mmCIF file of C-alpha atoms in Angstrom:
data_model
loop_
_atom_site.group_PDB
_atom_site.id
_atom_site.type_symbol
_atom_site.label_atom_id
_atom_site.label_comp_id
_atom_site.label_asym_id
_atom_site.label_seq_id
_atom_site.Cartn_x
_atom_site.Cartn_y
_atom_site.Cartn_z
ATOM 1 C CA UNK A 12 -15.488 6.796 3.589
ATOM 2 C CA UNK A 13 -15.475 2.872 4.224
ATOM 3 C CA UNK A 14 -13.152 0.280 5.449
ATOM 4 C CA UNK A 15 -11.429 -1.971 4.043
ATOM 5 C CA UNK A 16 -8.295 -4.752 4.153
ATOM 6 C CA UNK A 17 -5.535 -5.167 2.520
ATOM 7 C CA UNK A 18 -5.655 -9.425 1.549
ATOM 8 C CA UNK A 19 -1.777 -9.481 1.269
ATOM 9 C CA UNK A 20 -1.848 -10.519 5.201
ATOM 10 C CA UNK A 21 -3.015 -13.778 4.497
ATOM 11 C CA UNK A 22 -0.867 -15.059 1.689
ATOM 12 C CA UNK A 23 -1.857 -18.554 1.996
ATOM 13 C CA UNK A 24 -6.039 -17.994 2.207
ATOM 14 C CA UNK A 25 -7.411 -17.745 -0.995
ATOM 15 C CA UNK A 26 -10.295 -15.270 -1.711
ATOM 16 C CA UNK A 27 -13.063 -16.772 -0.598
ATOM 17 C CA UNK A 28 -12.030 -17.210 2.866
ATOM 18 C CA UNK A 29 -10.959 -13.880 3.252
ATOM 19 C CA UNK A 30 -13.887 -12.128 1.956
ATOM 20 C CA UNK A 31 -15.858 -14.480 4.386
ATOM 21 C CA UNK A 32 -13.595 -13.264 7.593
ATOM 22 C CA UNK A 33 -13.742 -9.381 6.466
ATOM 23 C CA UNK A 34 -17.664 -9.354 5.967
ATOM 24 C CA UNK A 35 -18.154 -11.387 9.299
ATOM 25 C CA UNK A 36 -15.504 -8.991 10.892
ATOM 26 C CA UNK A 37 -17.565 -5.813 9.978
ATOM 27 C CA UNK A 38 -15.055 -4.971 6.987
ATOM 28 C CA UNK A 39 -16.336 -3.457 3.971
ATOM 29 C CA UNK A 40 -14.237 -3.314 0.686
ATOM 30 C CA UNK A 41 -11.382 -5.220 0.057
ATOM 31 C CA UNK A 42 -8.045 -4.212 -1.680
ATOM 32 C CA UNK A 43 -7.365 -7.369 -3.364
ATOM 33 C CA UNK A 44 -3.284 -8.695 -3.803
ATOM 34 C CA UNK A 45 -2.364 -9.723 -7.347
ATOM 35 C CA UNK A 46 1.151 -10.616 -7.087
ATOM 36 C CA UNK A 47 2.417 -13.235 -9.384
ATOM 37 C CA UNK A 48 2.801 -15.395 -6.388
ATOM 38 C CA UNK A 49 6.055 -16.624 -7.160
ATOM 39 C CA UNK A 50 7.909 -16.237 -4.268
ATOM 40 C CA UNK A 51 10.150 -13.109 -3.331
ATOM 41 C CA UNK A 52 8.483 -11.194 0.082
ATOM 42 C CA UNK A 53 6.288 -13.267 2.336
ATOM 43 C CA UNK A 54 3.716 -10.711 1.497
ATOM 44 C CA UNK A 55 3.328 -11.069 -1.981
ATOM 45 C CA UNK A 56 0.417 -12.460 -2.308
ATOM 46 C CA UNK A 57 -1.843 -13.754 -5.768
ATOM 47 C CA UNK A 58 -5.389 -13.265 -4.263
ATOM 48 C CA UNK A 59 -6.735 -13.270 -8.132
ATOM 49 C CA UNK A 60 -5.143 -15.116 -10.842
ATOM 50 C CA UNK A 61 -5.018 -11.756 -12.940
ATOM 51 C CA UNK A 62 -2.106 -12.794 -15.657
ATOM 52 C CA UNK A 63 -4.429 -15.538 -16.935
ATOM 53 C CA UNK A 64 -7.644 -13.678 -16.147
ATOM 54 C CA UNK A 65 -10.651 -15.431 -17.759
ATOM 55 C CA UNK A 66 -14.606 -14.814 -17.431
ATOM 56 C CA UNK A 67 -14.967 -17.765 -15.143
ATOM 57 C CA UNK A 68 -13.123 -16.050 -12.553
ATOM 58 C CA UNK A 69 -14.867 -12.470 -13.292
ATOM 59 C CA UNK A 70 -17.977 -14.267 -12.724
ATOM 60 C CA UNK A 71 -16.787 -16.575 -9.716
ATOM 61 C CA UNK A 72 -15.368 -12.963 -8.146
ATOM 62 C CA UNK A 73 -18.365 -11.023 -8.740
ATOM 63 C CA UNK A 74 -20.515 -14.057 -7.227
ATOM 64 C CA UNK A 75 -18.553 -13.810 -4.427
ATOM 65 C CA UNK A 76 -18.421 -10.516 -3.962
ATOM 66 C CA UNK A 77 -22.460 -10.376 -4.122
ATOM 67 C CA UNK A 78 -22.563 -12.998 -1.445
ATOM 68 C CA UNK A 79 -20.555 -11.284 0.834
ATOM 69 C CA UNK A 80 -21.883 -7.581 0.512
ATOM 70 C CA UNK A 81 -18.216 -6.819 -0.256
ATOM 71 C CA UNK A 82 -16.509 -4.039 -2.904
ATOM 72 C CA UNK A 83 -12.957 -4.492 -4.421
ATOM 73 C CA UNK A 84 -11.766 -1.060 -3.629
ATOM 74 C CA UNK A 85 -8.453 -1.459 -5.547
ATOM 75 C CA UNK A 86 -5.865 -4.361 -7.063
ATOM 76 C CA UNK A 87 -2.347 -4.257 -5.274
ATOM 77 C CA UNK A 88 0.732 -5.033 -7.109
ATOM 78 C CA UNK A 89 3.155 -2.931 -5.103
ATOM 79 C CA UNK A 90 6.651 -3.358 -7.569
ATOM 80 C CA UNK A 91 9.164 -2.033 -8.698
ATOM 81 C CA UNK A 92 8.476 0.036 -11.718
ATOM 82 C CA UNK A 93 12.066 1.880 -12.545
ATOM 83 C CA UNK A 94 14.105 -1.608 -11.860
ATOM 84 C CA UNK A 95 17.656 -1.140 -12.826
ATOM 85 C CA UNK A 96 17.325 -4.999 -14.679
ATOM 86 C CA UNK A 97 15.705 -4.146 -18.361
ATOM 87 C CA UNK A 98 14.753 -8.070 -18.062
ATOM 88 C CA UNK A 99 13.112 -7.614 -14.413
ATOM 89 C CA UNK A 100 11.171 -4.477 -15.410
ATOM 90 C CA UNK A 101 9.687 -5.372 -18.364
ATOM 91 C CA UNK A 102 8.388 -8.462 -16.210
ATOM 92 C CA UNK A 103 6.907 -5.622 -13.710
ATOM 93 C CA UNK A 104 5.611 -3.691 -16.138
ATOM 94 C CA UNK A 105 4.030 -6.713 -17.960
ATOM 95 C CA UNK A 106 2.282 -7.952 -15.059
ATOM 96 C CA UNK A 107 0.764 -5.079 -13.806
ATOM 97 C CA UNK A 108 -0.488 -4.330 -17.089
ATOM 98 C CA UNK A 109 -2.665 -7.559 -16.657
ATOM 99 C CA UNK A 110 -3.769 -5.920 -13.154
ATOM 100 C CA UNK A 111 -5.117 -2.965 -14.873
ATOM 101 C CA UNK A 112 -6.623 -5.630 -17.455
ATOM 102 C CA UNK A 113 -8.625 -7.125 -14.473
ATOM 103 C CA UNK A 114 -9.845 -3.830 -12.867
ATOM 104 C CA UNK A 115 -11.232 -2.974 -16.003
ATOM 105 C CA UNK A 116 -13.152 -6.520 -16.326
ATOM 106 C CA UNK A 117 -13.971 -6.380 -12.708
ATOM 107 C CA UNK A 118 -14.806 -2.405 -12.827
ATOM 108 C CA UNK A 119 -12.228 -1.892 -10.045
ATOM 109 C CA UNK A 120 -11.151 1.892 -10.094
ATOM 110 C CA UNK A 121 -8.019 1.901 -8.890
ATOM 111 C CA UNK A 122 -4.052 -0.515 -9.448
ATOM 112 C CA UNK A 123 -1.679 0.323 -6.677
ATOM 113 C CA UNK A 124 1.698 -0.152 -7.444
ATOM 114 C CA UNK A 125 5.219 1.857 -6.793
ATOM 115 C CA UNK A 126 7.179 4.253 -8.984
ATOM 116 C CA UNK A 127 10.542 2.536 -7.617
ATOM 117 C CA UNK A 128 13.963 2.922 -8.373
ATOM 118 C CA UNK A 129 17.085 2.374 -10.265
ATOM 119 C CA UNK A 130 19.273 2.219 -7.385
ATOM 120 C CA UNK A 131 22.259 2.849 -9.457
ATOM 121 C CA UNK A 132 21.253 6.601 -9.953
ATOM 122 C CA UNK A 133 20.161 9.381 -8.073
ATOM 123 C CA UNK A 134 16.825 10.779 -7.412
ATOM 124 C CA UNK A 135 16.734 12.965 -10.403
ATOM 125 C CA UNK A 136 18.384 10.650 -12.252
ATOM 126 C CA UNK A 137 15.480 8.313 -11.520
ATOM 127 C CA UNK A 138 12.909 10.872 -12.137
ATOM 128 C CA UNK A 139 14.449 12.479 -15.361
ATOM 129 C CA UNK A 140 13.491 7.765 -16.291
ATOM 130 C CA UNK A 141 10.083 7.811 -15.023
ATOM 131 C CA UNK A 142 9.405 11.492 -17.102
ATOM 132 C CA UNK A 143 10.597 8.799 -20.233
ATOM 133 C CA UNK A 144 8.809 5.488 -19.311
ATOM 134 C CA UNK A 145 6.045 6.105 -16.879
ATOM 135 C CA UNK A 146 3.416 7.865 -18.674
ATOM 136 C CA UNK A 147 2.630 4.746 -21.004
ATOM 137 C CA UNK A 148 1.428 3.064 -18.090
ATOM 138 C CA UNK A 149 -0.609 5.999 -16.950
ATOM 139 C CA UNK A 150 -1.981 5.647 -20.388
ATOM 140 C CA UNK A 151 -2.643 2.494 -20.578
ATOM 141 C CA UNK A 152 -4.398 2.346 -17.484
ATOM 142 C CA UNK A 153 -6.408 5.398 -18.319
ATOM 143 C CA UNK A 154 -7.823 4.067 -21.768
ATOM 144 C CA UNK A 155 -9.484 1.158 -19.749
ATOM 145 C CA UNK A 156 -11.271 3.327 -17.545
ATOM 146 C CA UNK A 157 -8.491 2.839 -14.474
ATOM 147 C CA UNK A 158 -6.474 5.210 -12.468
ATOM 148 C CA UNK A 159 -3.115 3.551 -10.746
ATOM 149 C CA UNK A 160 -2.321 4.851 -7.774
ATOM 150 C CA UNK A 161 1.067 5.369 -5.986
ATOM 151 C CA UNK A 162 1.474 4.277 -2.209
ATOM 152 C CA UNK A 163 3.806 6.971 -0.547
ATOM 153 C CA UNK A 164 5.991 3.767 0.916
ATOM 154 C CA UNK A 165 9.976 4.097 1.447
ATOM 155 C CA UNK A 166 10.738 0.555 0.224
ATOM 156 C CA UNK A 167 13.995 0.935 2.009
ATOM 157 C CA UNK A 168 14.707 -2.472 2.290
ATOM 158 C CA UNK A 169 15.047 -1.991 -1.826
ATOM 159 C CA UNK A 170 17.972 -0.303 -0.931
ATOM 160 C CA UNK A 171 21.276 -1.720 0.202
ATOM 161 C CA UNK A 172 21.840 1.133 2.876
ATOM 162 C CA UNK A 173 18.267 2.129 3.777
ATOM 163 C CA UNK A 174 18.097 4.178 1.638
ATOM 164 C CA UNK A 175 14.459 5.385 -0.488
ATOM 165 C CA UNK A 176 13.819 2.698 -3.100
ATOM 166 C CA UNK A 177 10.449 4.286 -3.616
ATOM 167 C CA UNK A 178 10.821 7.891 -4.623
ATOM 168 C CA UNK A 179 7.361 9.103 -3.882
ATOM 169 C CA UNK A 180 7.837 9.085 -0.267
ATOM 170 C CA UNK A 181 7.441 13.083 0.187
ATOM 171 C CA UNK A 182 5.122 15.796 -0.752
ATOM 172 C CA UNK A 183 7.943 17.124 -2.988
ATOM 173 C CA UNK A 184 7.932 13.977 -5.059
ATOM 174 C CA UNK A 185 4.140 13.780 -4.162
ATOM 175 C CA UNK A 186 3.848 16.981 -6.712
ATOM 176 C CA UNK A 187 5.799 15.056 -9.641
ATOM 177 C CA UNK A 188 4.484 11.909 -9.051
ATOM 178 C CA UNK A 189 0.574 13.713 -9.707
ATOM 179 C CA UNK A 190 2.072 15.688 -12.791
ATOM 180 C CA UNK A 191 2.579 12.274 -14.201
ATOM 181 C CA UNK A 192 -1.306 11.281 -13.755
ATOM 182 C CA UNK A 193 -0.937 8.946 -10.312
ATOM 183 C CA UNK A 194 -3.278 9.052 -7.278
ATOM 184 C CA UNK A 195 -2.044 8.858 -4.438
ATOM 185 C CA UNK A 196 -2.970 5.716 -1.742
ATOM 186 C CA UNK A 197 -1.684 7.865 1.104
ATOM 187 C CA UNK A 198 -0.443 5.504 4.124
ATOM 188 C CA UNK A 199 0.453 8.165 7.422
ATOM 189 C CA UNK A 200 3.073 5.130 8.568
ATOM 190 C CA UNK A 201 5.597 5.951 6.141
ATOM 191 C CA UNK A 202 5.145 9.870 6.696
ATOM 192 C CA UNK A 203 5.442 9.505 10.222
ATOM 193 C CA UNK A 204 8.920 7.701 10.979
ATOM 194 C CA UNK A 205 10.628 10.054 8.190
ATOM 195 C CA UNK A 206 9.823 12.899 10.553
ATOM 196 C CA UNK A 207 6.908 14.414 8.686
ATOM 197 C CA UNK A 208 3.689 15.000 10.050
ATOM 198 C CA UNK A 209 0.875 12.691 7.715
ATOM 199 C CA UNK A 210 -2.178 15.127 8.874
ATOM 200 C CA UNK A 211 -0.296 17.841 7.319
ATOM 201 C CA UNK A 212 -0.046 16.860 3.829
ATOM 202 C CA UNK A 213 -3.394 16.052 3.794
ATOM 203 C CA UNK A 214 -5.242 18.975 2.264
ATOM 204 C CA UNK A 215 -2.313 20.170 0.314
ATOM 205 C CA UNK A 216 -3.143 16.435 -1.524
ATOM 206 C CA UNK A 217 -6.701 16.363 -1.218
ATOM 207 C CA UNK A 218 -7.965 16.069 -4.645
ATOM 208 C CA UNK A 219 -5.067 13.568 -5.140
ATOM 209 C CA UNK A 220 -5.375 11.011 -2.109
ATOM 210 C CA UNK A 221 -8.386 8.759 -3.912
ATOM 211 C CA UNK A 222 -7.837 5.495 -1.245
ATOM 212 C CA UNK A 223 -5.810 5.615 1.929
ATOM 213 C CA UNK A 224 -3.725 2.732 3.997
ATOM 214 C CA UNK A 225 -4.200 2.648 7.525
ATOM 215 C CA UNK A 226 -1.141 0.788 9.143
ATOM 216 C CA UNK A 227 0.643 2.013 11.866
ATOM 217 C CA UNK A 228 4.425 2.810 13.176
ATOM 218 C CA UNK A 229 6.147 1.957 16.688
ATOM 219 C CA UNK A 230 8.842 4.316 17.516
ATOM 220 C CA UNK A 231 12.181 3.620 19.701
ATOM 221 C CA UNK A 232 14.546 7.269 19.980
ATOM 222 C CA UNK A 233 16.609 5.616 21.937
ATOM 223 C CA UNK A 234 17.561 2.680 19.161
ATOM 224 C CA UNK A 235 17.654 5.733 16.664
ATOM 225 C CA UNK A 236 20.235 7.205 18.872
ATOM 226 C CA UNK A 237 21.922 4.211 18.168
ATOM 227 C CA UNK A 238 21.878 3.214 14.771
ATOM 228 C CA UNK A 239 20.795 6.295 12.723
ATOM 229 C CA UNK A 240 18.102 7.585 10.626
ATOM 230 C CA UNK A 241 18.975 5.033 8.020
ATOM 231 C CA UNK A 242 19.020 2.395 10.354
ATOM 232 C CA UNK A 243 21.354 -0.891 10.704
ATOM 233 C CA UNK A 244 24.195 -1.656 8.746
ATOM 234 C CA UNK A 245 23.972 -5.103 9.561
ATOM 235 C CA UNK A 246 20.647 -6.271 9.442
ATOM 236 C CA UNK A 247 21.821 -9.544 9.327
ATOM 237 C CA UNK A 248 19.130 -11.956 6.270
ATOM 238 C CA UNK A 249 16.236 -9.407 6.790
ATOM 239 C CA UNK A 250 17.052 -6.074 4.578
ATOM 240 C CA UNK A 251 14.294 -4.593 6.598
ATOM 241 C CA UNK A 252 15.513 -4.613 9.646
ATOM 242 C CA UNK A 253 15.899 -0.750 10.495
ATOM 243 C CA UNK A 254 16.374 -1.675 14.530
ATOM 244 C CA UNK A 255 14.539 1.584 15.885
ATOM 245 C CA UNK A 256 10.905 1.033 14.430
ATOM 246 C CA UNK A 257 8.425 -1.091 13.352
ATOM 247 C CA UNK A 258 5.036 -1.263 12.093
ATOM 248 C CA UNK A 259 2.106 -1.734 14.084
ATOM 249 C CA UNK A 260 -1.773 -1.986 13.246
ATOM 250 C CA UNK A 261 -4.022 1.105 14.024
ATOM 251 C CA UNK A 262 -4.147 1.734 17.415
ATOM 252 C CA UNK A 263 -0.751 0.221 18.760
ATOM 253 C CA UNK A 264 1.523 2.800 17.398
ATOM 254 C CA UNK A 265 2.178 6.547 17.478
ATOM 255 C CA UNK A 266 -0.511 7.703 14.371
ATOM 256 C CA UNK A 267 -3.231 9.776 15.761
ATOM 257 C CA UNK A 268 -6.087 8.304 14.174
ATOM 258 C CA UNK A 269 -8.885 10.328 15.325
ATOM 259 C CA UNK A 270 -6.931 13.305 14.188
ATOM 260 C CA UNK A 271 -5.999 11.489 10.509
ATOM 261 C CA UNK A 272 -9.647 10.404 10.013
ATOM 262 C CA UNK A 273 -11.072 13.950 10.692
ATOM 263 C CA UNK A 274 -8.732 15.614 8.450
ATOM 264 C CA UNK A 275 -9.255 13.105 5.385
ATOM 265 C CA UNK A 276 -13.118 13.874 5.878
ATOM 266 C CA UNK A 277 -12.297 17.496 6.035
ATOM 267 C CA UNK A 278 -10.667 17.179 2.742
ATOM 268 C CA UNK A 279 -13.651 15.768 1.357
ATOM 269 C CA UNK A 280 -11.920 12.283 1.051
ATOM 270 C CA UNK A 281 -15.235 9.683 0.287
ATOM 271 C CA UNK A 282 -12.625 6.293 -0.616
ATOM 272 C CA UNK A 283 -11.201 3.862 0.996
ATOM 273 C CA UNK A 284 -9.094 3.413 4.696
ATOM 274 C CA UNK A 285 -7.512 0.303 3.898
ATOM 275 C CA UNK A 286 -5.838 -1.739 6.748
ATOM 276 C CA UNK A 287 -2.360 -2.697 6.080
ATOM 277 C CA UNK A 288 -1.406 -5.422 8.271
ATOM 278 C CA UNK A 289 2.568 -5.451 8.772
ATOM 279 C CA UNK A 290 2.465 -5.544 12.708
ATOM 280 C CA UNK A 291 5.642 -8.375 13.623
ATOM 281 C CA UNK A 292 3.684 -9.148 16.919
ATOM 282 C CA UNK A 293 0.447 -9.916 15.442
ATOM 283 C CA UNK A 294 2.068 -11.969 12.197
ATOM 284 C CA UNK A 295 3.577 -15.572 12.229
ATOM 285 C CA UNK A 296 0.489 -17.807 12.902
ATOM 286 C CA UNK A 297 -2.953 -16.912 11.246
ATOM 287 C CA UNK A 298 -4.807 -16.814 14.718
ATOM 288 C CA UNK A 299 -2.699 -13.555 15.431
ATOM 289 C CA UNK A 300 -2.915 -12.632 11.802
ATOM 290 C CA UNK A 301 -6.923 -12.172 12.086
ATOM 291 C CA UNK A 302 -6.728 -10.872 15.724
ATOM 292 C CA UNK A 303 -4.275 -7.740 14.424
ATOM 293 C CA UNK A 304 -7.235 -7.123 11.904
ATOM 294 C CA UNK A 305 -9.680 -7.538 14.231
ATOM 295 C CA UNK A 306 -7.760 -4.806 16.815
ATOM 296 C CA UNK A 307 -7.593 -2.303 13.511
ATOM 297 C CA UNK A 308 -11.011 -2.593 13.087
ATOM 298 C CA UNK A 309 -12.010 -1.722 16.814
ATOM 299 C CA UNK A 310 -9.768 1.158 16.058
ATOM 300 C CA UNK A 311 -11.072 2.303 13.476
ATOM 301 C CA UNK A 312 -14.891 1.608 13.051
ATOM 302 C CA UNK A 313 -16.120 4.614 15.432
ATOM 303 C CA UNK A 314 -14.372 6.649 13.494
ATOM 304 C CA UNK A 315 -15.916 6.542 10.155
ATOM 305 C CA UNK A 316 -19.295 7.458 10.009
ATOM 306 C CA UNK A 317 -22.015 5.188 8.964
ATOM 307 C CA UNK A 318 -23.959 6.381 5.635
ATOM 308 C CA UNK A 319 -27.814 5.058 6.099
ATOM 309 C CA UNK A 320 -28.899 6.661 3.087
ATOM 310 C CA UNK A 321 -30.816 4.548 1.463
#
């Protein structure tokens, strides 16, 4: 197992620097973002220019990665791959094709993305589309030596009632979404504030769950008491406001780490943790930014065994 970072963090660095902070910072791979970078989340970050992808920047990547002592574990382009807009999937589908075009140049293994949702229709619905549309992409990705890889997020704020607008957010859909040919980049956050217990579906996955997110989830009952499951109606200009949780880095939340690291190395899990830094109170100002990475990596360093084979 080895640690890594999620780049979408630090939307305005570009790769260079943060390869410099994560090697300095004890960090180990990298799970690079390769949004478009046109806007949209503050998180959607273009860490490598992969729809215009030339061999000048496979060779300026790989240099940097050899100066570092870094590994791309995986490219991130978490969208929406079952939009209801024909217009605004195709775009989704086009530019994650030119993710898995990069991985394959850069011998990445893995493209994370979502399966999504067409929030006009119902679960089924929605997985009766992706039995029609999905497999091409598992294809695709597959003839070019790549795997893409599903994160287990809710994406409620996709929804306008906080509702799933990522249906692979259980072990039920976990079992369709694997039919289809996905891994699985399993993230215990998610898991945990839907009431289900992460270290449990662990083993039941194990030959599926190929890189892992480690990010964090603060819990408030009492606000839940208040608002619901499904959280606030009004959530005033942020859709994901839920008002009785929020995310936290490793080690300021409720996910027992020790516990979750122990069972992915019982399952014979040799990938990827890869921090996913979404904590409010360590975001806003890149000094806090780097600190929050810095407090996930105290976390979770003595946890993961060093290899000193040589």
């Amino acid at each position: 197992m080895k640690l890594g970072m999620l780049t979408a963090c630090l939307p305005g660095w570009d790769l260079d620097r943060i390869a410099t902070f994560a090697a300095a910072e004890g960090y180990e791979r990298l799970e690079v973002a390769v949004w478009p970078g046109t806007g949209g989340r503050d998180f959607e970050a273009a860490h490598l220019p992969v729809a215009t992808f030339t061999d000048e920047d496979a060779s300026a990547t790989r240099d940097l990665l050899d100066r570092t002592g870094l590994e791309i574990s995986a490219l991130a382009y978490y969208e929406n791959n079952l939009h209801q807009d024909p217009a605004r999937r195709e775009e989704v589908r086009a530019h994650l094709r030119h993710a898995i075009d990069a991985a394959q140049v850069l011998g990445v293994p893995y493209v994370g993305t979502f399966i999504g949702r067409d929030n006009t229709k119902s679960v089924r619905e929605n997985m009766a589309e992706g039995d029609r549309v999905l497999p091409e992409l598992v294809d695709y990705a597959g003839e070019r030596g790549v795997r893409l890889i599903i994160e287990n997020c809710v994406m409620e704020g996709w929804h306008p009632d906080g509702y799933p607008g990522n249906i692979a957010y259980s072990p039920e859909l976990w079992e369709w979404v694997t039919g289809l040919g996905f891994g699985l980049n399993w993230d215990p956050s998610h898991l945990t504030w839907i009431g289900i217990d992460p270290v449990e579906t662990i083993l039941p996955f194990a030959e599926h769950i190929v890189h892992a997110q480690a990010k964090d989830v603060e819990l408030f009952p009492d606000r839940r008491d208040r608002y619901g499951f499904f959280g606030k109606v009004d959530k005033g200009d942020d859709p994901w406001e839920m008002g009785w949780w929020r995310f936290r880095v490793p080690g300021r939340g409720v996910v027992d780490w020790p516990h979750v690291v122990d069972r992915l190395y019982e399952a014979g899990f040799d990938g990827t943790l890869s921090v996913e830094h979404e904590d409010p109170l360590w975001s806003g100002e890149d000094v806090k930014v780097l600190e929050g990475l810095r407090i996930a990596h105290r976390t979770l360093r003595p946890l993961i065994a060093v290899d000193e084979r040589p």
